Coordinates of N, CA and C in Angstrom, one line a residue:
M9 N 111.7 22.1 58.7 CA 112.6 23.4 59.1 C 114.3 23.1 59.4
A10 N 115.0 24.1 58.6 CA 116.4 24.0 58.9 C 116.9 23.8 60.1
I11 N 117.8 23.1 60.6 CA 118.5 23.4 61.9 C 119.4 24.5 61.9
V12 N 119.4 25.5 62.6 CA 120.3 26.5 62.7 C 121.7 26.2 63.8
H13 N 122.7 26.4 63.1 CA 123.9 26.0 63.7 C 124.6 27.4 64.2
F14 N 125.2 27.3 65.3 CA 126.1 28.3 65.8 C 127.2 28.1 66.6
P15 N 128.2 29.1 66.9 CA 129.4 28.6 67.5 C 129.3 28.9 68.9
L16 N 129.9 28.1 69.5 CA 129.8 28.3 71.2 C 131.5 28.4 71.5
K17 N 131.5 29.3 72.3 CA 133.1 29.8 72.8 C 133.2 29.3 74.1
L18 N 134.2 28.5 74.7 CA 134.3 28.1 76.1 C 134.7 29.2 76.8
T19 N 134.2 29.6 77.8 CA 134.5 30.6 78.9 C 135.0 29.9 80.2
A20 N 134.8 28.8 80.6 CA 135.2 28.3 82.0 C 134.8 26.7 82.0
R21 N 135.6 26.1 82.8 CA 135.6 24.8 82.8 C 135.9 24.2 84.4
R22 N 135.0 23.8 84.8 CA 135.2 23.0 86.3 C 134.7 21.6 86.5
M23 N 135.4 20.8 87.3 CA 134.9 19.5 87.4 C 134.0 19.5 88.6
I24 N 132.8 18.7 88.4 CA 131.9 18.8 89.5 C 131.7 17.6 90.0
A25 N 132.5 16.5 89.5 CA 132.8 14.9 89.9 C 133.9 14.5 89.4
P26 N 134.3 13.6 89.9 CA 135.8 13.1 89.3 C 135.7 12.7 87.9
S27 N 134.6 12.4 87.1 CA 134.5 12.3 85.8 C 133.5 13.2 84.9
V28 N 133.1 14.1 85.9 CA 132.1 15.0 85.0 C 132.5 16.4 85.1
A29 N 132.4 17.2 84.1 CA 132.7 18.5 83.9 C 131.8 19.5 83.6
H30 N 131.7 20.8 84.4 CA 130.7 21.6 84.1 C 131.3 22.8 83.0
L31 N 131.0 22.9 82.0 CA 131.4 23.6 80.9 C 130.4 25.0 80.7
S32 N 131.0 26.1 80.7 CA 130.3 27.2 80.4 C 131.0 27.9 79.1
F33 N 129.7 28.2 78.2 CA 130.0 28.9 76.9 C 129.4 30.1 76.6
L34 N 129.6 30.9 75.6 CA 129.0 31.9 75.1 C 128.4 31.6 73.8
R35 N 127.5 31.8 73.4 CA 127.0 32.0 71.8 C 127.9 32.9 71.0
D36 N 128.8 32.4 70.3 CA 129.9 33.3 69.7 C 129.4 34.1 68.3
D37 N 128.0 34.1 68.1 CA 127.5 34.9 67.0 C 126.8 36.1 67.4
G38 N 126.8 36.5 68.5 CA 126.2 37.5 69.3 C 124.4 37.4 69.4
Q39 N 124.1 36.3 69.0 CA 122.6 35.9 69.3 C 122.4 35.3 70.6
P40 N 121.1 35.5 71.1 CA 120.9 35.0 72.4 C 120.5 33.3 72.1
L41 N 120.4 32.6 73.1 CA 120.0 31.3 73.0 C 118.7 31.0 73.8
D42 N 117.6 31.4 73.3 CA 116.4 31.2 74.1 C 115.8 29.8 74.1
Y43 N 115.5 29.2 75.4 CA 115.5 28.0 75.5 C 114.1 27.7 76.7
I44 N 113.7 26.5 76.7 CA 112.6 26.3 77.8 C 113.4 25.3 78.8
P45 N 113.8 25.5 80.0 CA 114.5 24.8 80.7 C 113.9 23.1 80.7
G46 N 115.0 22.2 80.4 CA 114.8 21.0 80.2 C 115.1 20.5 78.6
Q47 N 115.3 21.6 77.9 CA 115.7 21.3 76.4 C 117.4 20.9 76.3
F48 N 117.7 20.2 75.3 CA 119.1 20.4 75.1 C 119.7 20.7 73.7
I49 N 121.1 20.7 73.9 CA 121.5 21.4 72.3 C 122.6 19.8 72.0
Q50 N 122.8 20.1 70.7 CA 123.8 19.1 70.2 C 124.9 19.8 69.8
V51 N 126.0 19.1 69.9 CA 127.2 19.5 69.6 C 128.0 18.7 68.6
H52 N 128.6 19.2 67.1 CA 128.8 18.6 66.3 C 130.2 18.5 66.0
F53 N 130.8 17.5 65.7 CA 132.4 17.4 65.2 C 132.6 16.2 64.4
A54 N 133.8 16.0 64.1 CA 134.3 14.7 63.2 C 135.1 13.7 64.0
Y55 N 135.1 12.6 63.8 CA 135.9 11.4 64.3 C 137.1 11.6 63.3
A56 N 138.2 10.9 63.9 CA 139.6 11.1 63.3 C 139.5 10.9 61.8
D57 N 138.5 10.2 61.4 CA 138.5 9.5 59.9 C 137.5 10.6 59.2
G58 N 137.1 11.7 59.8 CA 136.2 12.6 59.0 C 134.9 12.3 59.1
T59 N 134.4 11.1 59.9 CA 133.1 10.9 59.7 C 132.3 11.9 60.8
A60 N 131.2 12.5 60.4 CA 130.5 13.3 61.1 C 129.8 12.9 62.5
A61 N 130.0 13.4 63.5 CA 129.3 13.0 64.9 C 128.8 14.3 65.6
R62 N 127.8 13.7 66.4 CA 127.2 14.7 67.3 C 126.9 14.0 68.6
R63 N 126.7 14.9 69.7 CA 126.2 14.6 71.0 C 125.5 15.6 71.6
S64 N 124.3 14.8 72.4 CA 123.2 15.8 72.9 C 123.8 16.1 74.4
Y65 N 123.5 17.3 74.7 CA 123.6 17.7 76.3 C 122.7 18.6 76.7
S66 N 121.9 18.3 77.8 CA 120.7 19.1 78.5 C 121.5 20.5 78.9
L67 N 120.7 21.5 78.7 CA 121.3 22.8 79.2 C 121.0 22.9 80.7
A68 N 122.0 23.3 81.3 CA 122.1 23.5 82.9 C 122.2 25.0 83.1
T69 N 121.8 25.7 82.1 CA 121.8 27.2 82.0 C 120.6 27.5 83.1
Q70 N 120.8 28.4 83.9 CA 119.6 29.0 84.4 C 119.6 30.6 84.0
H71 N 118.4 30.9 83.4 CA 118.1 32.0 83.0 C 116.9 32.7 83.6
D72 N 116.7 34.2 83.5 CA 115.4 34.5 84.1 C 114.7 35.1 82.8
H73 N 114.0 34.2 82.3 CA 113.2 34.6 81.0 C 112.3 35.8 81.4
A74 N 111.7 36.0 82.3 CA 111.1 37.4 82.4 C 112.0 38.6 81.8
L75 N 113.1 38.6 81.9 CA 114.1 39.9 81.5 C 114.3 39.5 80.0
A76 N 115.2 38.6 79.6 CA 115.6 38.5 78.6 C 116.3 36.8 78.3
P77 N 116.4 36.6 77.1 CA 117.4 35.2 76.9 C 118.8 35.7 77.1
G78 N 119.6 35.0 77.6 CA 121.0 35.4 77.7 C 121.8 34.7 76.6
E79 N 123.0 34.9 76.5 CA 124.2 34.2 75.7 C 124.6 33.0 76.2
A80 N 124.5 33.1 77.7 CA 125.5 31.8 78.3 C 124.8 30.5 78.0
V81 N 125.7 29.7 77.6 CA 125.2 28.3 77.6 C 126.2 27.5 78.4
E82 N 125.6 26.5 79.5 CA 126.1 25.7 80.3 C 125.5 24.1 80.1
I83 N 126.6 23.3 80.1 CA 126.3 21.8 79.8 C 127.2 21.2 80.8
A84 N 126.7 20.1 81.4 CA 127.5 18.8 82.2 C 128.2 17.9 81.1
V85 N 129.1 17.7 81.3 CA 129.8 16.6 80.5 C 130.4 15.4 81.3
S86 N 130.1 14.1 80.9 CA 130.8 13.0 81.3 C 131.9 12.7 80.6
Y87 N 133.0 12.7 81.0 CA 134.3 12.1 80.6 C 134.1 10.8 80.4
V88 N 134.4 10.2 79.2 CA 134.5 8.7 79.0 C 135.9 8.1 78.5
P89 N 136.7 7.4 79.2 CA 138.1 7.1 78.7 C 138.0 6.7 77.4
G90 N 138.8 7.3 76.3 CA 139.0 7.0 75.0 C 137.7 7.5 74.0
G91 N 136.9 8.3 74.6 CA 135.7 8.9 74.0 C 136.4 10.1 73.1
A92 N 135.4 10.1 72.0 CA 135.9 11.2 71.1 C 135.4 12.4 71.5
A93 N 134.3 12.5 71.9 CA 133.5 13.7 72.6 C 134.5 14.1 73.8
T94 N 134.9 13.2 74.6 CA 135.7 13.5 75.9 C 137.1 14.2 75.3
A95 N 137.6 13.6 74.1 CA 139.1 14.1 73.9 C 138.6 15.6 73.1
L96 N 137.6 15.9 72.6 CA 137.1 17.3 72.2 C 137.1 18.1 73.2
F97 N 136.4 17.9 74.2 CA 135.9 18.7 75.3 C 137.2 19.0 76.2
E98 N 137.9 17.7 76.4 CA 139.4 18.2 77.5 C 140.3 18.8 76.6
G99 N 140.4 18.8 75.3 CA 141.4 19.1 74.7 C 141.0 20.8 73.9
L100 N 139.8 21.2 74.3 CA 139.3 22.3 74.0 C 140.0 23.5 75.1
P101 N 140.7 24.4 74.4 CA 141.2 25.6 75.2 C 140.1 26.5 75.7
I102 N 140.5 27.2 76.8 CA 139.5 28.5 77.1 C 139.5 29.4 75.9
G103 N 138.5 30.0 75.4 CA 138.2 30.8 74.0 C 138.1 30.0 72.8
G104 N 138.3 28.6 72.8 CA 138.1 27.8 71.7 C 136.6 27.5 71.5
S105 N 136.4 27.1 70.3 CA 134.8 27.1 69.8 C 134.5 25.7 69.3
V106 N 133.3 25.3 69.5 CA 132.8 24.0 69.3 C 131.2 24.5 68.2
D107 N 131.1 23.8 67.4 CA 129.7 23.9 66.8 C 128.6 23.2 67.3
A108 N 127.5 24.1 67.5 CA 126.4 23.3 68.1 C 125.1 23.9 67.2
S109 N 123.9 23.1 67.8 CA 122.6 23.3 67.2 C 121.8 23.1 68.3
G110 N 120.5 23.9 68.1 CA 119.2 23.6 69.1 C 118.7 24.9 69.4
P111 N 118.0 25.0 70.4 CA 117.8 24.1 71.4 C 116.6 22.9 70.7
F112 N 116.6 21.6 71.5 CA 115.6 20.8 71.1 C 115.0 20.1 72.2
G113 N 114.0 19.3 72.1 CA 113.6 18.5 73.3 C 112.3 19.2 74.0
R114 N 111.5 18.1 74.4 CA 110.0 18.2 75.1 C 110.2 18.1 76.6
F115 N 111.2 17.8 77.0 CA 111.3 17.5 78.4 C 111.1 18.7 79.5
C116 N 110.3 19.3 79.4 CA 109.8 20.5 80.1 C 108.6 20.6 80.9
L117 N 108.6 21.6 81.9 CA 107.7 21.7 82.7 C 106.6 22.5 81.8
L118 N 105.4 22.1 81.8 CA 104.4 22.5 80.7 C 103.5 23.6 81.5
P119 N 103.2 24.7 80.5 CA 102.4 25.9 81.3 C 101.1 25.6 81.7
N120 N 100.2 24.4 81.3 CA 99.2 24.2 81.5 C 99.0 23.2 82.8
D121 N 100.2 22.7 83.2 CA 100.3 21.7 84.5 C 99.3 22.4 85.4
A122 N 98.3 21.7 86.1 CA 97.7 21.9 87.3 C 97.8 20.8 88.6
N123 N 99.0 20.4 88.4 CA 99.2 19.4 89.6 C 99.5 20.0 90.9
R124 N 99.5 19.4 91.9 CA 100.1 20.0 93.3 C 101.5 19.6 93.4
R125 N 102.0 18.6 93.0 CA 103.4 17.9 93.2 C 104.2 17.6 92.0
Y126 N 105.3 18.0 91.7 CA 106.4 17.4 90.7 C 107.4 16.5 91.5
L127 N 107.5 15.3 91.3 CA 108.4 14.6 91.5 C 109.5 14.4 90.6
L128 N 110.7 14.8 90.7 CA 111.8 15.0 89.8 C 113.0 13.9 90.2
I129 N 113.1 13.0 89.1 CA 113.8 11.8 89.7 C 115.1 11.7 88.6
G130 N 116.4 11.8 89.0 CA 117.5 11.7 88.2 C 118.6 11.0 88.5
T131 N 119.3 10.7 87.8 CA 120.7 9.9 87.9 C 122.0 10.6 87.2
G132 N 123.1 10.5 87.5 CA 124.2 11.2 86.8 C 124.0 12.6 86.1
T133 N 124.1 12.8 84.8 CA 123.9 14.0 84.3 C 122.7 14.3 84.2
G134 N 121.9 13.4 84.1 CA 120.2 13.3 84.0 C 119.8 14.3 84.9
V135 N 120.5 15.0 85.9 CA 119.8 15.8 86.9 C 120.2 17.3 86.2
T136 N 120.9 17.3 85.2 CA 121.2 18.8 84.7 C 120.1 19.6 84.1
P137 N 119.0 18.8 83.7 CA 117.8 19.7 83.5 C 116.9 20.5 84.7
Y138 N 117.3 19.3 85.7 CA 116.6 20.2 86.8 C 117.3 21.3 87.5
R139 N 118.6 21.4 87.3 CA 119.2 22.7 87.6 C 118.9 23.7 86.7
A140 N 118.7 23.6 85.4 CA 118.0 24.8 84.6 C 116.5 25.0 85.1
M141 N 115.7 24.1 85.6 CA 114.4 24.7 86.2 C 114.1 25.2 87.2
L142 N 115.1 25.0 88.2 CA 115.1 25.8 89.5 C 114.4 27.2 89.6
P143 N 114.8 28.2 88.6 CA 114.2 29.3 88.9 C 112.6 29.4 88.5
L144 N 112.4 28.6 87.5 CA 111.0 28.2 87.0 C 110.3 27.5 88.1
L145 N 110.8 26.4 88.8 CA 110.2 26.1 89.9 C 109.7 26.8 91.3
A146 N 110.8 27.9 91.2 CA 110.7 29.0 92.4 C 109.5 29.6 92.0
S147 N 109.2 30.0 90.9 CA 108.2 30.8 90.5 C 106.8 30.0 90.6
L148 N 106.9 28.8 90.2 CA 105.6 28.1 90.3 C 105.5 27.7 91.8
I149 N 106.3 27.7 92.5 CA 106.2 27.5 94.1 C 105.3 28.7 94.7
E150 N 105.8 29.7 94.2 CA 105.3 31.1 94.8 C 103.8 31.4 94.2
A151 N 103.6 31.0 92.8 CA 102.3 31.4 92.0 C 101.3 30.2 92.5
R152 N 101.7 29.1 92.4 CA 100.7 27.8 92.7 C 100.6 27.3 94.1
G153 N 101.8 27.3 94.8 CA 101.8 26.7 96.0 C 102.4 25.4 95.7
I154 N 102.7 24.8 94.9 CA 103.3 23.3 94.2 C 104.4 23.0 95.6
E155 N 104.5 21.6 95.4 CA 105.5 21.2 95.9 C 106.3 20.2 95.2
V156 N 107.6 20.3 95.5 CA 108.6 19.5 94.6 C 109.6 18.7 95.4
V157 N 109.5 17.5 95.0 CA 110.7 16.4 95.6 C 111.6 16.0 94.4
L158 N 112.9 16.5 94.6 CA 114.1 15.8 93.9 C 114.5 14.8 94.3
L159 N 114.7 13.7 93.8 CA 115.5 12.4 94.3 C 116.5 12.1 93.1
Q160 N 117.3 12.3 93.8 CA 118.8 12.2 93.0 C 119.6 11.2 93.4
G161 N 120.0 10.1 92.3 CA 120.7 9.0 92.6 C 122.1 9.3 92.3
A162 N 123.2 8.9 93.3 CA 124.6 8.7 92.7 C 125.2 7.5 93.6
R163 N 126.3 7.3 93.0 CA 126.9 6.0 93.7 C 127.8 6.5 95.0
T164 N 128.4 7.6 95.0 CA 128.9 8.3 96.3 C 128.9 9.7 96.4
P165 N 129.1 10.4 97.5 CA 128.8 11.8 97.7 C 129.7 12.6 96.6
E166 N 130.7 12.3 96.2 CA 131.5 12.8 95.4 C 131.0 13.0 94.0
E167 N 130.2 12.1 93.8 CA 129.4 11.8 92.5 C 128.3 12.6 92.2
L168 N 128.0 13.2 93.3 CA 126.3 13.9 93.4 C 126.7 15.4 93.0
L169 N 126.1 15.2 91.4 CA 126.1 16.5 90.7 C 125.4 17.7 91.1
Y170 N 125.8 18.7 91.3 CA 125.0 20.3 91.7 C 124.3 19.9 93.0
G171 N 124.9 18.8 93.8 CA 124.2 18.8 95.1 C 124.1 19.8 96.3
D172 N 125.2 20.9 96.2 CA 125.2 21.7 97.1 C 124.2 22.9 96.4
E173 N 124.0 23.1 95.2 CA 122.8 24.1 94.7 C 121.7 23.5 95.0
F174 N 121.3 22.0 94.9 CA 119.9 21.8 95.3 C 119.7 21.9 96.6
R175 N 120.9 21.4 97.5 CA 120.7 21.8 99.0 C 120.2 23.1 99.1
A176 N 121.2 24.1 98.9 CA 120.8 25.5 98.9 C 119.5 26.2 98.8
F177 N 119.0 25.3 97.6 CA 117.7 25.7 97.1 C 116.6 25.2 97.8
A178 N 116.9 23.9 98.5 CA 116.0 23.3 99.4 C 116.0 24.1 100.7
N179 N 116.9 24.6 101.1 CA 117.2 25.3 102.3 C 116.4 26.9 102.3
A180 N 116.2 27.4 101.2 CA 115.6 28.5 100.8 C 114.1 28.5 100.4
Q181 N 113.6 27.0 100.1 CA 112.4 26.9 99.7 C 112.0 25.7 100.5
P182 N 111.1 26.0 101.4 CA 110.5 24.8 102.3 C 109.6 24.2 101.5
R183 N 109.1 24.3 100.4 CA 108.2 23.3 99.6 C 109.0 22.6 98.4
F184 N 110.3 22.6 98.5 CA 111.3 22.2 97.7 C 112.0 21.1 98.6
R185 N 111.9 19.8 98.6 CA 112.7 18.7 99.3 C 113.7 17.7 98.3
F186 N 115.0 18.1 98.8 CA 116.2 17.4 97.9 C 116.2 16.1 98.7
V187 N 116.3 15.0 97.8 CA 116.7 13.7 98.7 C 117.9 13.1 97.9
P188 N 119.2 13.1 98.2 CA 120.1 12.2 97.5 C 119.8 10.6 98.1
C189 N 120.3 10.0 97.0 CA 120.2 8.5 97.2 C 121.3 7.8 96.9
F190 N 122.3 7.3 97.6 CA 123.5 6.8 97.3 C 123.5 5.5 97.3
S191 N 123.9 4.7 96.4 CA 123.7 3.2 96.1 C 125.1 2.8 96.9
R192 N 126.1 3.3 96.9 CA 127.3 2.8 97.3 C 127.8 3.1 98.8
E193 N 127.9 4.5 98.8 CA 128.5 4.7 100.1 C 127.9 6.3 100.5
L194 N 127.5 6.1 101.8 CA 126.8 7.6 102.4 C 127.7 8.3 103.1
P195 N 127.5 9.6 103.0 CA 128.4 10.7 103.6 C 128.8 10.4 105.1
A196 N 129.8 10.9 105.2 CA 130.2 10.7 106.8 C 129.6 11.8 107.6
A197 N 129.3 11.1 108.8 CA 128.3 12.0 109.7 C 128.8 13.8 109.6
A198 N 130.0 13.7 109.6 CA 130.4 15.4 109.6 C 130.5 15.9 108.2
S199 N 130.3 15.3 107.2 CA 130.3 15.7 105.9 C 129.2 16.7 105.7
P200 N 129.3 17.7 104.8 CA 128.4 18.9 104.4 C 127.2 18.0 103.6
H201 N 127.4 16.8 103.1 CA 126.4 16.2 102.4 C 125.6 15.1 103.2
A202 N 125.9 15.2 104.5 CA 125.0 14.5 105.7 C 123.8 15.1 105.8
H203 N 122.6 14.6 105.9 CA 121.4 15.4 106.2 C 120.2 14.3 106.4
A204 N 119.2 14.7 107.2 CA 118.2 13.9 107.2 C 117.6 13.2 106.1
D205 N 117.4 14.0 105.1 CA 116.8 13.5 103.8 C 117.9 12.7 102.7
V206 N 119.0 12.1 103.2 CA 119.8 11.4 102.7 C 119.4 9.9 102.8
R207 N 119.3 9.2 101.7 CA 118.7 7.7 101.7 C 120.1 6.9 101.0
H208 N 119.9 5.7 101.4 CA 120.9 4.7 100.9 C 120.0 3.7 100.1
G209 N 120.5 3.4 99.0 CA 120.0 2.6 97.8 C 119.6 3.4 96.5
Y210 N 118.9 2.7 95.8 CA 118.5 3.5 94.3 C 117.4 4.4 94.5
V211 N 117.4 5.3 93.6 CA 116.2 6.3 93.7 C 114.9 5.7 93.6
Q212 N 114.9 4.6 92.7 CA 113.4 4.0 92.4 C 112.8 3.1 93.7
A213 N 114.2 3.2 94.6 CA 113.5 2.2 96.0 C 113.0 3.4 96.8
A214 N 113.5 4.5 96.9 CA 112.8 5.5 97.7 C 111.6 6.2 97.3
L215 N 111.1 5.8 96.1 CA 109.9 6.4 95.5 C 108.6 6.2 96.6
A216 N 108.5 5.0 96.9 CA 107.4 4.6 98.0 C 107.1 5.6 99.0
E217 N 108.3 6.2 99.6 CA 108.3 6.8 100.6 C 107.4 8.0 100.5
F218 N 107.5 8.3 99.3 CA 106.6 9.8 98.7 C 105.2 9.6 98.4
A219 N 104.9 8.3 98.3 CA 103.5 8.1 97.9 C 103.0 8.8 96.8
P220 N 103.7 8.5 95.6 CA 103.2 9.0 94.4 C 101.6 8.8 94.3
N221 N 100.7 9.7 93.5 CA 99.4 9.7 93.5 C 99.1 10.4 91.9
A222 N 98.1 9.7 91.6 CA 97.6 10.2 90.0 C 96.8 11.4 90.4
G223 N 96.4 11.8 91.5 CA 95.5 13.1 91.8 C 96.2 14.2 91.9
G224 N 97.4 14.0 92.2 CA 98.3 15.3 92.4 C 99.6 15.3 92.0
D225 N 100.1 14.4 91.4 CA 101.6 14.3 90.9 C 101.8 14.1 89.5
I226 N 102.9 14.9 89.0 CA 103.5 14.6 87.7 C 104.9 14.3 87.9
A227 N 105.3 13.2 87.4 CA 106.8 13.0 87.6 C 107.6 13.1 86.4
Y228 N 108.8 13.5 86.4 CA 109.9 13.4 85.5 C 111.1 12.5 85.8
L229 N 111.7 11.7 84.8 CA 112.5 10.7 85.1 C 113.5 11.1 83.9
C230 N 114.9 11.1 84.4 CA 115.9 11.5 83.6 C 117.2 10.7 84.0
G231 N 118.0 10.1 83.1 CA 119.5 9.5 83.4 C 119.4 8.3 83.0
N232 N 120.1 7.3 83.7 CA 120.3 6.0 83.2 C 119.0 5.3 82.8
P233 N 119.2 4.5 81.7 CA 117.8 4.0 81.2 C 117.5 3.1 81.9
N234 N 117.9 2.2 83.0 CA 117.6 1.1 83.7 C 116.8 1.5 85.0
M235 N 117.2 2.8 85.6 CA 116.5 3.8 86.4 C 115.4 4.2 85.9
V236 N 115.4 4.9 84.7 CA 114.1 5.3 84.0 C 113.0 4.3 83.9
D237 N 113.4 3.0 83.3 CA 112.5 2.1 83.3 C 111.9 1.3 84.7
A238 N 112.8 1.2 85.6 CA 112.3 0.6 86.8 C 111.5 1.9 87.5
S239 N 111.8 3.1 87.6 CA 111.0 4.3 88.1 C 109.6 4.4 87.3
F240 N 109.6 4.1 86.2 CA 108.4 4.4 85.3 C 107.4 3.0 85.8
E241 N 107.9 2.0 86.0 CA 107.2 0.7 86.3 C 106.8 1.1 87.7
A242 N 107.4 1.6 88.7 CA 107.0 1.7 90.1 C 106.0 2.8 90.0
L243 N 106.1 3.8 89.2 CA 105.1 5.0 89.1 C 103.9 4.6 88.9
K244 N 103.8 3.6 87.6 CA 102.5 3.2 87.2 C 101.8 2.2 88.3
E245 N 102.7 1.4 89.1 CA 102.2 0.6 90.3 C 101.6 1.5 91.1
H246 N 102.0 2.6 91.3 CA 101.4 3.9 92.2 C 100.2 4.4 91.7
G247 N 99.6 4.1 90.2 CA 98.5 4.6 89.8 C 98.7 5.6 88.8
L248 N 100.0 6.2 88.6 CA 100.2 7.3 87.8 C 99.9 6.9 86.3
P249 N 99.2 7.5 85.8 CA 98.8 7.3 84.3 C 100.1 7.8 83.5
I250 N 100.3 7.0 82.3 CA 101.5 7.6 81.6 C 101.8 8.8 81.2
P251 N 100.6 9.7 80.8 CA 101.0 11.0 80.7 C 101.4 12.0 81.8
Q252 N 101.2 11.5 83.0 CA 102.0 12.0 84.0 C 103.4 11.6 84.4
I253 N 103.9 10.9 83.5 CA 105.5 10.4 83.8 C 105.9 10.9 82.6
R254 N 107.0 11.7 82.7 CA 107.8 12.3 81.7 C 109.1 11.6 81.5
R255 N 109.5 11.3 80.3 CA 110.8 10.6 80.6 C 112.1 11.2 79.5
E256 N 113.2 10.9 79.9 CA 114.3 11.3 79.1 C 115.4 10.2 79.5
K257 N 115.6 9.4 78.6 CA 116.9 8.5 78.8 C 118.2 8.9 78.4
Y258 N 119.3 9.1 79.3 CA 120.7 9.1 78.8 C 121.7 7.9 78.5
V259 N 121.9 7.7 77.5 CA 122.5 6.8 76.9 C 124.0 7.5 76.7
S260 N 125.0 6.6 77.5 CA 126.3 7.0 77.5 C 127.0 6.8 76.1
N261 N 127.4 7.8 75.4 CA 127.9 7.9 74.2 C 129.7 8.1 74.4
K262 N 130.6 7.4 73.4 CA 131.9 7.7 73.4 C 132.1 9.0 72.4

């Protein structure tokens, strides 16, 4: 099946961490971008020598699919010094366009899941798909009474992507628990990031506290490959069978 390309026009840009931008686009051909939360798009461009290049970005967009797919397309982009994709996005003016294709991927909540709890584990821009999943998780909490634990890893509070949104969602949803894990620096006591569910250390170290179990849990792992591998082994040690552990590794590309 041929891959369909479409133009994306930049409508807004904001920094959500010192080196991560949240970019908002509109599909510029009048067509909606229907997708399943957890999927990604690819952005196509060329290196200075003309060689074709592409980068994959999970969709951060939150759509109410019960109504209709929208035209908005939102992604989080890590800026890497000297990176070709970084130069593309940093230099793109509001109203400028990039060539994209998609959506792709199977890192999604599955309609036949009968679990009691989702364990969502992410680091860096690997939490982007979880942001897209929030409306669907809200409907699953209401329909099936599931519980959700989001373990998000960051080095410091200023690098916690979408942390305010996840905390607000947790405050509105008692069955959703948001656990930021800071490996280097904890938030100050007076900081809005300070909370009883904040942990010090890596996300994989915090897993044991939540007693993963094969009878009720499905886990999602997204982000740094070392974290994904370590969390995968930890979940297997807790008895989770491999089909109940869904993984997507983010390898940093320039």
